[in-house]
CSV table of C-alpha atoms in Angstrom, one decimal:
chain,number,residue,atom,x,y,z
A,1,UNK,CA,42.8,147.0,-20.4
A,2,UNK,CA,44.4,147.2,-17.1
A,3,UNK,CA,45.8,143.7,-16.0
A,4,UNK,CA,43.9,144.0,-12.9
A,5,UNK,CA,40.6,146.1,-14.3
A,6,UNK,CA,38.2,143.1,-14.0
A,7,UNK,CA,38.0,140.1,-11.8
A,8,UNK,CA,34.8,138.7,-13.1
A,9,UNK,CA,34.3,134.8,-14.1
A,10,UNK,CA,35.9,133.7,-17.5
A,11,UNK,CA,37.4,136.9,-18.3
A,12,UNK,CA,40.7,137.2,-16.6
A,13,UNK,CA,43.3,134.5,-15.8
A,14,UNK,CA,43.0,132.8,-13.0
A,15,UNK,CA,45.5,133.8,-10.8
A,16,UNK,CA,44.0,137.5,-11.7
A,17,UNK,CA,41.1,136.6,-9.9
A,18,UNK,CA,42.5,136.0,-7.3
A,19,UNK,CA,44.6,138.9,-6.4
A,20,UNK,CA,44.2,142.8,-7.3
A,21,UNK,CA,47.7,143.8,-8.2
A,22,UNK,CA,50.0,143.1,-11.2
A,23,UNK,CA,51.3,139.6,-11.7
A,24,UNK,CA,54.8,140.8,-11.3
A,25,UNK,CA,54.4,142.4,-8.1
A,26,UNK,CA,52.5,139.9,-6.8
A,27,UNK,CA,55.8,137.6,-8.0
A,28,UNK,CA,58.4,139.7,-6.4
A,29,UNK,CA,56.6,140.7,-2.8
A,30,UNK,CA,54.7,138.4,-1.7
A,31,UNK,CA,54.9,135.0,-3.6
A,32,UNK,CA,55.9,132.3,-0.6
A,33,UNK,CA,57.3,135.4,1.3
A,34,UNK,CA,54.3,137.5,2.9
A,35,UNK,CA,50.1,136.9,2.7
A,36,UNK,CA,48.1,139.1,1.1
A,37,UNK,CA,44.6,139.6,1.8
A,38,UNK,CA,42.4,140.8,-1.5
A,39,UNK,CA,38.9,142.1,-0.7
A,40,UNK,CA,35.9,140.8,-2.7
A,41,UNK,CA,35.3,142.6,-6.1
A,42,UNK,CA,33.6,140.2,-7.2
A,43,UNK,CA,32.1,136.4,-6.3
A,44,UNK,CA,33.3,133.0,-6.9
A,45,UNK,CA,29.8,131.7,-7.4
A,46,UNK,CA,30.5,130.3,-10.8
A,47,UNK,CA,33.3,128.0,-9.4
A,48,UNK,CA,31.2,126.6,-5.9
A,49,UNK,CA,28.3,127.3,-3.8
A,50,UNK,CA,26.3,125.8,-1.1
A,51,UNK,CA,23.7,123.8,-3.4
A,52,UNK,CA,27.4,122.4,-5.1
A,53,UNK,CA,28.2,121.5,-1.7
A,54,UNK,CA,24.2,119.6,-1.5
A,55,UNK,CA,24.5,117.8,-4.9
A,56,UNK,CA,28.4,116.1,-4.1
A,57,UNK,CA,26.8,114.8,-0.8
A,58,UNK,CA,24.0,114.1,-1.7
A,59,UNK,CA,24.0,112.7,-5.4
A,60,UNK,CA,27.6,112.2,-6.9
A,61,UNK,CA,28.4,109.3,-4.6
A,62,UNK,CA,31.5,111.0,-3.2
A,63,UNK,CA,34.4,108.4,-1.2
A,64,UNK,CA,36.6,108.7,1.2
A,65,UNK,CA,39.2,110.0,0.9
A,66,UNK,CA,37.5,112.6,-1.4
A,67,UNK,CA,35.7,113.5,2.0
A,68,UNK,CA,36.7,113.8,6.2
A,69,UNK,CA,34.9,115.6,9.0
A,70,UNK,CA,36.6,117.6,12.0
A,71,UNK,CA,35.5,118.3,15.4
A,72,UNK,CA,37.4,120.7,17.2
A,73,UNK,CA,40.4,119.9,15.8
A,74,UNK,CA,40.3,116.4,15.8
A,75,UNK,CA,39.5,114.2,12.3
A,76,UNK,CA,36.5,111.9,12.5
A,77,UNK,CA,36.3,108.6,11.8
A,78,UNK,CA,35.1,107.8,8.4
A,79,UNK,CA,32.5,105.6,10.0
A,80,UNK,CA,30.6,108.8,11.5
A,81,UNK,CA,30.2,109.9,7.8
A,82,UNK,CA,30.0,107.0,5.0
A,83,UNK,CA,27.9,104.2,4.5
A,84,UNK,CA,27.0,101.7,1.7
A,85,UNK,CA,25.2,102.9,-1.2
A,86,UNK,CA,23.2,99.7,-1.0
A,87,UNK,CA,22.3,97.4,-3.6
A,88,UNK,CA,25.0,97.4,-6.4
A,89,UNK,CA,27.1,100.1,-4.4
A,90,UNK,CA,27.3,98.3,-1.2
A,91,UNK,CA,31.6,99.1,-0.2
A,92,UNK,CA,31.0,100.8,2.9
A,93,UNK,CA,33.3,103.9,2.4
A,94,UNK,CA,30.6,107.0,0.3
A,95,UNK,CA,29.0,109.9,2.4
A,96,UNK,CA,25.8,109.0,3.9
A,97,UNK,CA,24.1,112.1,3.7
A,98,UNK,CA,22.1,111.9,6.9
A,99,UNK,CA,25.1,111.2,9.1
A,100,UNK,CA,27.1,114.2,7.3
A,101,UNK,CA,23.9,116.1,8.3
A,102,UNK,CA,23.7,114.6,11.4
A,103,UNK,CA,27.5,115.1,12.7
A,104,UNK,CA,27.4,119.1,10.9
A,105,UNK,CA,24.5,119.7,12.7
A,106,UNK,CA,26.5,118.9,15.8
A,107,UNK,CA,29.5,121.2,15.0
A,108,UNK,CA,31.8,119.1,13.1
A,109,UNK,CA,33.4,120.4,9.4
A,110,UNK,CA,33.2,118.8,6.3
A,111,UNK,CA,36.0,119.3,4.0
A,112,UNK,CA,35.5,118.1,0.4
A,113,UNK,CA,38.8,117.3,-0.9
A,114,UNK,CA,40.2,117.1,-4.3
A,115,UNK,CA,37.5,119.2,-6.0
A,116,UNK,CA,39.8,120.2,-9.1
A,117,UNK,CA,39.1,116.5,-9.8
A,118,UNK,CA,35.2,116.1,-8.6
A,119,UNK,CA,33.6,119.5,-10.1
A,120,UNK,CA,34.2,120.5,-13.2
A,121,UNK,CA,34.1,124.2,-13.0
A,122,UNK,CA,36.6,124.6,-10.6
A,123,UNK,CA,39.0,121.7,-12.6
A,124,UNK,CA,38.5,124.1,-15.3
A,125,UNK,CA,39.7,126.9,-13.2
A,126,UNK,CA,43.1,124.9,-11.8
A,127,UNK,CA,43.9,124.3,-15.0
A,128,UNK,CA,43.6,127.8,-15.6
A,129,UNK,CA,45.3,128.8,-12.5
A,130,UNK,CA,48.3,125.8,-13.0
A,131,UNK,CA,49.4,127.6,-16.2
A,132,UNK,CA,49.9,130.6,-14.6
A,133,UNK,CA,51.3,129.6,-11.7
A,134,UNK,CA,54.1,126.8,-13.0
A,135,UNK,CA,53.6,124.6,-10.3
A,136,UNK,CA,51.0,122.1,-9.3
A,137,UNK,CA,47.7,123.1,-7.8
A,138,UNK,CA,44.7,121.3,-5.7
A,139,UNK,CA,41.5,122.0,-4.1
A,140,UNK,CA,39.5,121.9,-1.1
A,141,UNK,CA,36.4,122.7,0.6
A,142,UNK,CA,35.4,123.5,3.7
A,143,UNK,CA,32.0,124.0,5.3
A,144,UNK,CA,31.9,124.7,8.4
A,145,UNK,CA,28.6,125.5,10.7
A,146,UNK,CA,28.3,128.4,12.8
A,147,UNK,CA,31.2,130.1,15.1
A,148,UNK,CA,32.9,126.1,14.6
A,149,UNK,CA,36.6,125.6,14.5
A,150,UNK,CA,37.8,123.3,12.4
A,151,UNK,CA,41.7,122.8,12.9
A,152,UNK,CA,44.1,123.8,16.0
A,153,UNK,CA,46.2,127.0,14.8
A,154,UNK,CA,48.5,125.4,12.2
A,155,UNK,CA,50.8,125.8,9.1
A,156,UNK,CA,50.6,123.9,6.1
A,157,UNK,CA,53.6,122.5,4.0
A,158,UNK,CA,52.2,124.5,0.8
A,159,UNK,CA,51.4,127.6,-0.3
A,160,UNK,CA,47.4,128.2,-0.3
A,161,UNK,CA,44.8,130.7,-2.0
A,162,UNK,CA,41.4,131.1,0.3
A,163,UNK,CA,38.6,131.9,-1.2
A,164,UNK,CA,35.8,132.5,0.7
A,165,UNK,CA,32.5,131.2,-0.7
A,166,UNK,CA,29.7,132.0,1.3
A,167,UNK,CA,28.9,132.8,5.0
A,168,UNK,CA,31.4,134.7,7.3
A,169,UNK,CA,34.8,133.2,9.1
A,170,UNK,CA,37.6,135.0,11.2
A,171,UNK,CA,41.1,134.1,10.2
A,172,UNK,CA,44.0,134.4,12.5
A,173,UNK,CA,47.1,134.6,10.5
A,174,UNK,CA,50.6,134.5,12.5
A,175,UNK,CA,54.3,134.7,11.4
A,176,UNK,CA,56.1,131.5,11.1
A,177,UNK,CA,58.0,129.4,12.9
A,178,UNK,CA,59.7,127.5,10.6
A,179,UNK,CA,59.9,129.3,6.9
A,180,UNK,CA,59.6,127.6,4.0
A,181,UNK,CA,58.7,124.1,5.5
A,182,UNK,CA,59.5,121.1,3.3
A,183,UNK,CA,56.3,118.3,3.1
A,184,UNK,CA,58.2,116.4,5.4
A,185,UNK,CA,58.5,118.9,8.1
A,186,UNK,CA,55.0,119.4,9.1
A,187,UNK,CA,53.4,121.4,12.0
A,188,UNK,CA,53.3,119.1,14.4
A,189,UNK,CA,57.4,119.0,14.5
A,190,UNK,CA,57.1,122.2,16.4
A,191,UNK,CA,53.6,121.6,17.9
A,192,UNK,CA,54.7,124.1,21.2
A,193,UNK,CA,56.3,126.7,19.4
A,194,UNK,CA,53.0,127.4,16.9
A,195,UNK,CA,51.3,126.6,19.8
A,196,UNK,CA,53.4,129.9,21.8
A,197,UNK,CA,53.1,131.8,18.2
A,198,UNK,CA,49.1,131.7,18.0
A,199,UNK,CA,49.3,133.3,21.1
A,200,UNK,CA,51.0,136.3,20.3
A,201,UNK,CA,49.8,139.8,18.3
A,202,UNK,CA,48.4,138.3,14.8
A,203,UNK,CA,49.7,139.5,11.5
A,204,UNK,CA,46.3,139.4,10.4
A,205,UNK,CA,42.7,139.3,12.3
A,206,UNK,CA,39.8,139.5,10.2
A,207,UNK,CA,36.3,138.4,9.3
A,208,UNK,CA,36.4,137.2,5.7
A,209,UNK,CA,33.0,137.6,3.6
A,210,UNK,CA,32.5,136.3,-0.1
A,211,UNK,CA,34.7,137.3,-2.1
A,212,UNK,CA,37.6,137.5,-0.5
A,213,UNK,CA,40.7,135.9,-1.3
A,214,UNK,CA,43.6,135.2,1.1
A,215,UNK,CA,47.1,134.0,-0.6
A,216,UNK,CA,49.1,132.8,2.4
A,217,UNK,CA,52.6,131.4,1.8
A,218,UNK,CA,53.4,127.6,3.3
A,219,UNK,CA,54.5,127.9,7.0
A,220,UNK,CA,52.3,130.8,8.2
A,221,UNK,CA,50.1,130.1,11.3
A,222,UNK,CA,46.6,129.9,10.8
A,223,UNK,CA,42.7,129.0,12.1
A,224,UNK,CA,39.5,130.1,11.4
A,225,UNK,CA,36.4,130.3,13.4
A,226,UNK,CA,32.7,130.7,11.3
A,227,UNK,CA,30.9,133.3,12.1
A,228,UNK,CA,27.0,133.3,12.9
A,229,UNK,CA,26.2,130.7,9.9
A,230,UNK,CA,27.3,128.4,7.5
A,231,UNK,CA,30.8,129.2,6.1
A,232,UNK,CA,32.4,127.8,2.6
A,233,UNK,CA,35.7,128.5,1.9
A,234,UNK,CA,38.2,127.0,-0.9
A,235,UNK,CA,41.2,126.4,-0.1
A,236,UNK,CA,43.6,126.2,-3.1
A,237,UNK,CA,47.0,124.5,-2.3
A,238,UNK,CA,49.9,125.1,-4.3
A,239,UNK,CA,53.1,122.4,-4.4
A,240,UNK,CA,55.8,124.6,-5.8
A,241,UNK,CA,59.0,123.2,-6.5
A,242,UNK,CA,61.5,124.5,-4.8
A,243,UNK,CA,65.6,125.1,-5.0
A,244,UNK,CA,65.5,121.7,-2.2
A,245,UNK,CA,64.0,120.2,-5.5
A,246,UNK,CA,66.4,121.0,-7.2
A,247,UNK,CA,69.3,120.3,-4.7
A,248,UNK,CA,67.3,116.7,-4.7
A,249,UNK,CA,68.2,116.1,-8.6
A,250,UNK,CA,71.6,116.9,-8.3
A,251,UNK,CA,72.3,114.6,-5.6
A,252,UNK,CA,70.9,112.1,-7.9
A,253,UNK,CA,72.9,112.5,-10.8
A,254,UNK,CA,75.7,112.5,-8.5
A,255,UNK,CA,75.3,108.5,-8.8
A,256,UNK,CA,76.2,109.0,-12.7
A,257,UNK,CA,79.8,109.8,-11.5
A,258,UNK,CA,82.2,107.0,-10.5
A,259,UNK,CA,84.3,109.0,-8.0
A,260,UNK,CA,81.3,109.7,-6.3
A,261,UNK,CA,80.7,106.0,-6.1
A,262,UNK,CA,84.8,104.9,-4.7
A,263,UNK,CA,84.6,103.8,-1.4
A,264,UNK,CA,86.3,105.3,1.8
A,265,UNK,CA,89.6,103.9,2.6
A,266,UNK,CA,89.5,100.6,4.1
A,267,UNK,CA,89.9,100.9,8.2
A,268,UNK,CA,88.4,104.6,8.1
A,269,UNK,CA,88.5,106.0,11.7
A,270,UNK,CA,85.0,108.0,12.2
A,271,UNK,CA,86.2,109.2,15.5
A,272,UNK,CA,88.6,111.3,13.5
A,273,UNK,CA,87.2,113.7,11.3
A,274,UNK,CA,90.8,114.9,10.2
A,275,UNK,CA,90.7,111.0,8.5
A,276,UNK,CA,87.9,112.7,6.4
A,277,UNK,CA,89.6,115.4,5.3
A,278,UNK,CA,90.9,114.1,2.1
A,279,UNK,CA,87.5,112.2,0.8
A,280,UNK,CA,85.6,115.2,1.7
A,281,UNK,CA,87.9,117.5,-1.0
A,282,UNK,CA,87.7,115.1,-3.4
A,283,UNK,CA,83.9,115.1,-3.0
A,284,UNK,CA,83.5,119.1,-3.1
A,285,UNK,CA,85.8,118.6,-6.3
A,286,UNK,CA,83.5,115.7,-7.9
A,287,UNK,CA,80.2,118.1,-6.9
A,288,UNK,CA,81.8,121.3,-8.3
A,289,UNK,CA,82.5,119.2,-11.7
A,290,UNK,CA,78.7,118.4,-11.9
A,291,UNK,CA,77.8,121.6,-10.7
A,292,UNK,CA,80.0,123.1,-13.6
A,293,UNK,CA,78.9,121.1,-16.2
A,294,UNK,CA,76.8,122.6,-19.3
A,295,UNK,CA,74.4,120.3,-19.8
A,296,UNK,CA,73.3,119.5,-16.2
A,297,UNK,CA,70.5,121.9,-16.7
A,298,UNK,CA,68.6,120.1,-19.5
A,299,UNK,CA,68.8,116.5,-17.4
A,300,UNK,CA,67.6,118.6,-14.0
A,301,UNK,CA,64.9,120.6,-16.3
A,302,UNK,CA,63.5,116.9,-17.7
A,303,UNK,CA,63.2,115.5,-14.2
A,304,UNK,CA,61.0,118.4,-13.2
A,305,UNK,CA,59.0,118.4,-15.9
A,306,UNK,CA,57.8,114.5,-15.9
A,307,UNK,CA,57.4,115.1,-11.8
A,308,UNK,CA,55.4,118.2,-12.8
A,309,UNK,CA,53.4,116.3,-15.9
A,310,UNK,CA,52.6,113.1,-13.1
A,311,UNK,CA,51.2,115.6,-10.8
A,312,UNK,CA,49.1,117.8,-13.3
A,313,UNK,CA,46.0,116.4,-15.3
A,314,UNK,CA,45.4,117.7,-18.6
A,315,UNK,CA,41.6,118.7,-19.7
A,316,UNK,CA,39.9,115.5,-19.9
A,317,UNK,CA,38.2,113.9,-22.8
A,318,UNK,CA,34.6,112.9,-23.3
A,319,UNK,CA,35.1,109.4,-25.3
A,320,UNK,CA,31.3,109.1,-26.5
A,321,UNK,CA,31.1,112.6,-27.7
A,322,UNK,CA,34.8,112.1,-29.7
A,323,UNK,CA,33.5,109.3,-31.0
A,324,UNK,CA,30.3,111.1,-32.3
A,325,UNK,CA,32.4,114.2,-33.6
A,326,UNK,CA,34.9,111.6,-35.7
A,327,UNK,CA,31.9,109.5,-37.1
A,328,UNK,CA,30.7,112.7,-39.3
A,329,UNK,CA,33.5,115.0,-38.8
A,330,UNK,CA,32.5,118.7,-40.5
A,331,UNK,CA,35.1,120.0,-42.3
A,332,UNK,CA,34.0,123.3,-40.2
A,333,UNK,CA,33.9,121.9,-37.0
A,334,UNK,CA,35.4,123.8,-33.9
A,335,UNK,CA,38.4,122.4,-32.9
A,336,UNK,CA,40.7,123.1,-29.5
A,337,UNK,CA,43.9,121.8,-27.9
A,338,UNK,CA,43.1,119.9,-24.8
A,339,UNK,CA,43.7,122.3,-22.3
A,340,UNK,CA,46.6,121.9,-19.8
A,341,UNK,CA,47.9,119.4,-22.1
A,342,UNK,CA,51.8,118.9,-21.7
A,343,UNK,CA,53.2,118.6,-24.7
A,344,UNK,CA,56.5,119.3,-27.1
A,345,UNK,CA,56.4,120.1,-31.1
A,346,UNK,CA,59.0,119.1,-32.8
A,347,UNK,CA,59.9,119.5,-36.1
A,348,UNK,CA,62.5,118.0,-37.7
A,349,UNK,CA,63.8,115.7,-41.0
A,350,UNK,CA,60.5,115.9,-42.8
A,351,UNK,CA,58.0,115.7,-39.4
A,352,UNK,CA,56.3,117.5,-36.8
A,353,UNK,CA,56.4,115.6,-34.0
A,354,UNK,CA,54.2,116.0,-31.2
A,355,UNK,CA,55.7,114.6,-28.1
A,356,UNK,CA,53.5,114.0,-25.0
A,357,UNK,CA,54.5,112.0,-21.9
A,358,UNK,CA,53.7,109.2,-22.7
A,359,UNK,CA,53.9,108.6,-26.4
A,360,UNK,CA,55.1,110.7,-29.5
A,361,UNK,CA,52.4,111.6,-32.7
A,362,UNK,CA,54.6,112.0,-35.6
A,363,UNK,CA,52.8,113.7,-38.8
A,364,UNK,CA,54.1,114.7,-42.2
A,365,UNK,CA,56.2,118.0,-42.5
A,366,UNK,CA,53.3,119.9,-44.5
A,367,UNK,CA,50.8,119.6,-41.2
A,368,UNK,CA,53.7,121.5,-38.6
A,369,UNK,CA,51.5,125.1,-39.3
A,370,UNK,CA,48.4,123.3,-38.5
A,371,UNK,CA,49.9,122.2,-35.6
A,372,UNK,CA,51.6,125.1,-33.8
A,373,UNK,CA,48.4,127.0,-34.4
A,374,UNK,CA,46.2,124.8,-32.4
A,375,UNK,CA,48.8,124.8,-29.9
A,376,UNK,CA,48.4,128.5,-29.8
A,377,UNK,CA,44.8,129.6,-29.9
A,378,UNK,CA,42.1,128.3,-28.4
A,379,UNK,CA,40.4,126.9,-31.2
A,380,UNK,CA,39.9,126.9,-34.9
A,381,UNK,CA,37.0,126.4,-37.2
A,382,UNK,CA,37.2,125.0,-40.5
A,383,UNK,CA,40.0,124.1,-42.4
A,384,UNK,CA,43.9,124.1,-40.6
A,385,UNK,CA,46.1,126.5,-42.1
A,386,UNK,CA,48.8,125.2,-44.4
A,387,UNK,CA,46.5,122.4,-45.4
A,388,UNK,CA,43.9,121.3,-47.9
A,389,UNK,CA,40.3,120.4,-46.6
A,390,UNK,CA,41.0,116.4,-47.2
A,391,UNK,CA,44.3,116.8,-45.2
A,392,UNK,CA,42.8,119.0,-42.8
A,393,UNK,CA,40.5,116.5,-41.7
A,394,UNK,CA,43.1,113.9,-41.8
A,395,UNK,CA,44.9,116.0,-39.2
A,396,UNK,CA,42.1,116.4,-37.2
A,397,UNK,CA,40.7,112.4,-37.1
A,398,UNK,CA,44.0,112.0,-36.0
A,399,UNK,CA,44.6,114.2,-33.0
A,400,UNK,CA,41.4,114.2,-31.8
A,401,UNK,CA,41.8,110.2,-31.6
A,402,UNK,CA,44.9,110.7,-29.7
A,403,UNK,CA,43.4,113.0,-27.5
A,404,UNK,CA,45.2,116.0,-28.4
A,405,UNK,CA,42.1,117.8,-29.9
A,406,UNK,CA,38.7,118.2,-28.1
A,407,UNK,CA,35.5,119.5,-29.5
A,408,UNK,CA,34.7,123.2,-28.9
């Protein structure tokens, strides 16, 4: 089958949803370089929908700050929206359905933030879309009531995927000022020159219906305006790491060196940057040496990977329903690595060791099959390969305990 032949839910990966070309051109022309728009094939209504949007207001509770509202640009105070959830829920800061009714009925935009952690079929589908992607991925809504704006023309600081849920809205899209901005160089560093850029021809100009899908890298100027109803969009922001990121860990291990560390000469004149001259070659020399050696990479690669596992949560577990499974485990039962799960196999001196972030699950030699073939499918049923039924079931007490394994 054609990578991009079907879009539908469950049945591609997620960033094939989302677009209608191959991964790999998607990689090389427009990945944090140019937007692409995607017309609907098909809908998103198994991820969100407006009766989703009903039951988190309405019924899940939801705080601040997994909520604001906007008015023409400008951010609401939480007081407009949240209440106490009286008696046994009295902390003042949950969405009070009637005022979120109340201030939406009078033009303002709700924005549900943090839904890959709130609603589970979209976490499901940023896990999805994390492995695909590499980098780290969250989620927004906004609902926004008829020809509304939300935000002033703006750029964010990371990449985003729109999907438009229901209703209509008109997107203005507008080259950058400032490429590639860093999350400390936000917008409103170079408030008059977006300001100048909105103004000008737009890249892109169109009324977005469900099903669409806008990729639009971090630093491209952007607002919306519903159109003649309710509109729901996701937004899906992306935090890629970048080669700053990387500059960032080398300038860091630059403290492991200690002529890095010697101070300037005593008496320095800063007025004369000759008196520089000789500290600044024998800091280009002390750089190249780190630069140059071999086994910078695996230190740098390390970093990135704990910053990346602290930013990305795994599949979570159900503890009642683990419990329940490892009280009268079936030697048949269905059995899957959590998904999104960070983890390293190691085998070595008689063990497979299973090293997670934050602790290591060591297991005799004979169980390393077993393991690597959970890692790699999506489940098995009955007993692990390489193993008898009474270790088999060993194996699986164990990692389910240690949250490895889930139920399927």
């Amino acid at each position: 089958m054609s990578e991009v032949a079907s879009r539908g839910p469950g049945d591609r990966p997620a960033l094939a949803r989302l677009t209608a070309i191959p991964t790999a051109e998607f990689g090389r022309d427009y990945w944090g370089e140019q937007p692409l728009l995607t017309p609907g094939a098909a809908g998103f209504g198994d991820l969100f929908s407006a009766r989703a949007v009903d039951e988190l207001v309405a019924e899940r509770g939801l705080r601040t700050p997994f909520a604001r509202m906007a008015s023409e640009g400008t951010v609401l105070a939480s007081s407009l929206f949240t209440g106490s959830g009286g008696f046994g829920a009295e902390i003042g800061d949950q969405l009070d359905s009637s005022k979120v009714l109340e201030q939406f009925a009078g033009g303002a935009t709700l924005v549900l933030q943090g839904l890959h952690r709130t609603w589970e079929p979209i976490a499901a589908f940023t896990r999805q879309l994390v492995t695909d992607l590499g980098h780290p991925v969250q989620v927004n809504a906004y609902v926004t009531p008829a020809s509304s704006r939300g935000f002033d023309p703006h750029y964010d600081t990371h990449d985003v995927f729109v999907i438009q849920i229901a209703g209509a809205k008109r997107w203005t899209i507008h080259e950058p000022v400032h490429r590639h901005p860093l999350a400390d160089q936000p917008w409103t560093d170079h408030r008059e020159a977006v300001a100048e850029r909105a103004r000008t021809q737009p890249r892109i100009d169109a009324v977005f219906e469900p099903g669409d899908v806008l990729y639009l890298p971090r630093g491209w100027i952007h607002s919306a305006v519903a159109q003649g109803g309710t509109s729901i969009h996701l937004t899906i922001g992306v935090r890629a790491t970048t080669r700053h990121d990387l500059l960032s860990r080398l300038l860091a291990h630059a403290g492991d060196d200690a002529a890095l560390r010697h101070p300037l000469p005593l008496g320095i004149d800063y007025a004369d940057p000759s008196s520089l001259d000789a500290d600044l070659a024998a800091t280009v020399a002390a750089a190249h040496a780190i630069l140059d050696a071999a086994s910078i990479a695996g230190p740098i690669a390390a970093g990135l990977r704990r910053a990346f596992h602290e930013a990305v949560r795994p599949e979570p577990v159900r503890p009642l329903a683990t419990i329940d499974v490892l009280t009268g485990l079936d030697p048949a039962a269905s059995l899957g690595w959590r998904n999104a799960l960070q983890a390293r196999i190691e085998d070595d001196q008689g063990t497979v060791r299973i090293v997670l972030p934050d602790k290591s699950i060591a297991l005799p030699a004979e169980a390393s099959s077993a393991v690597h073939a959970l890692r790699e499918r999506d489940q098995l049923a009955g007993a692990l390969p390489g193993l008898d039924p009474n270790s088999s079931l060993v194996v699986s007490r164990r990692l389910l305990r240690e949250g490895v394994l889930v139920p399927r």
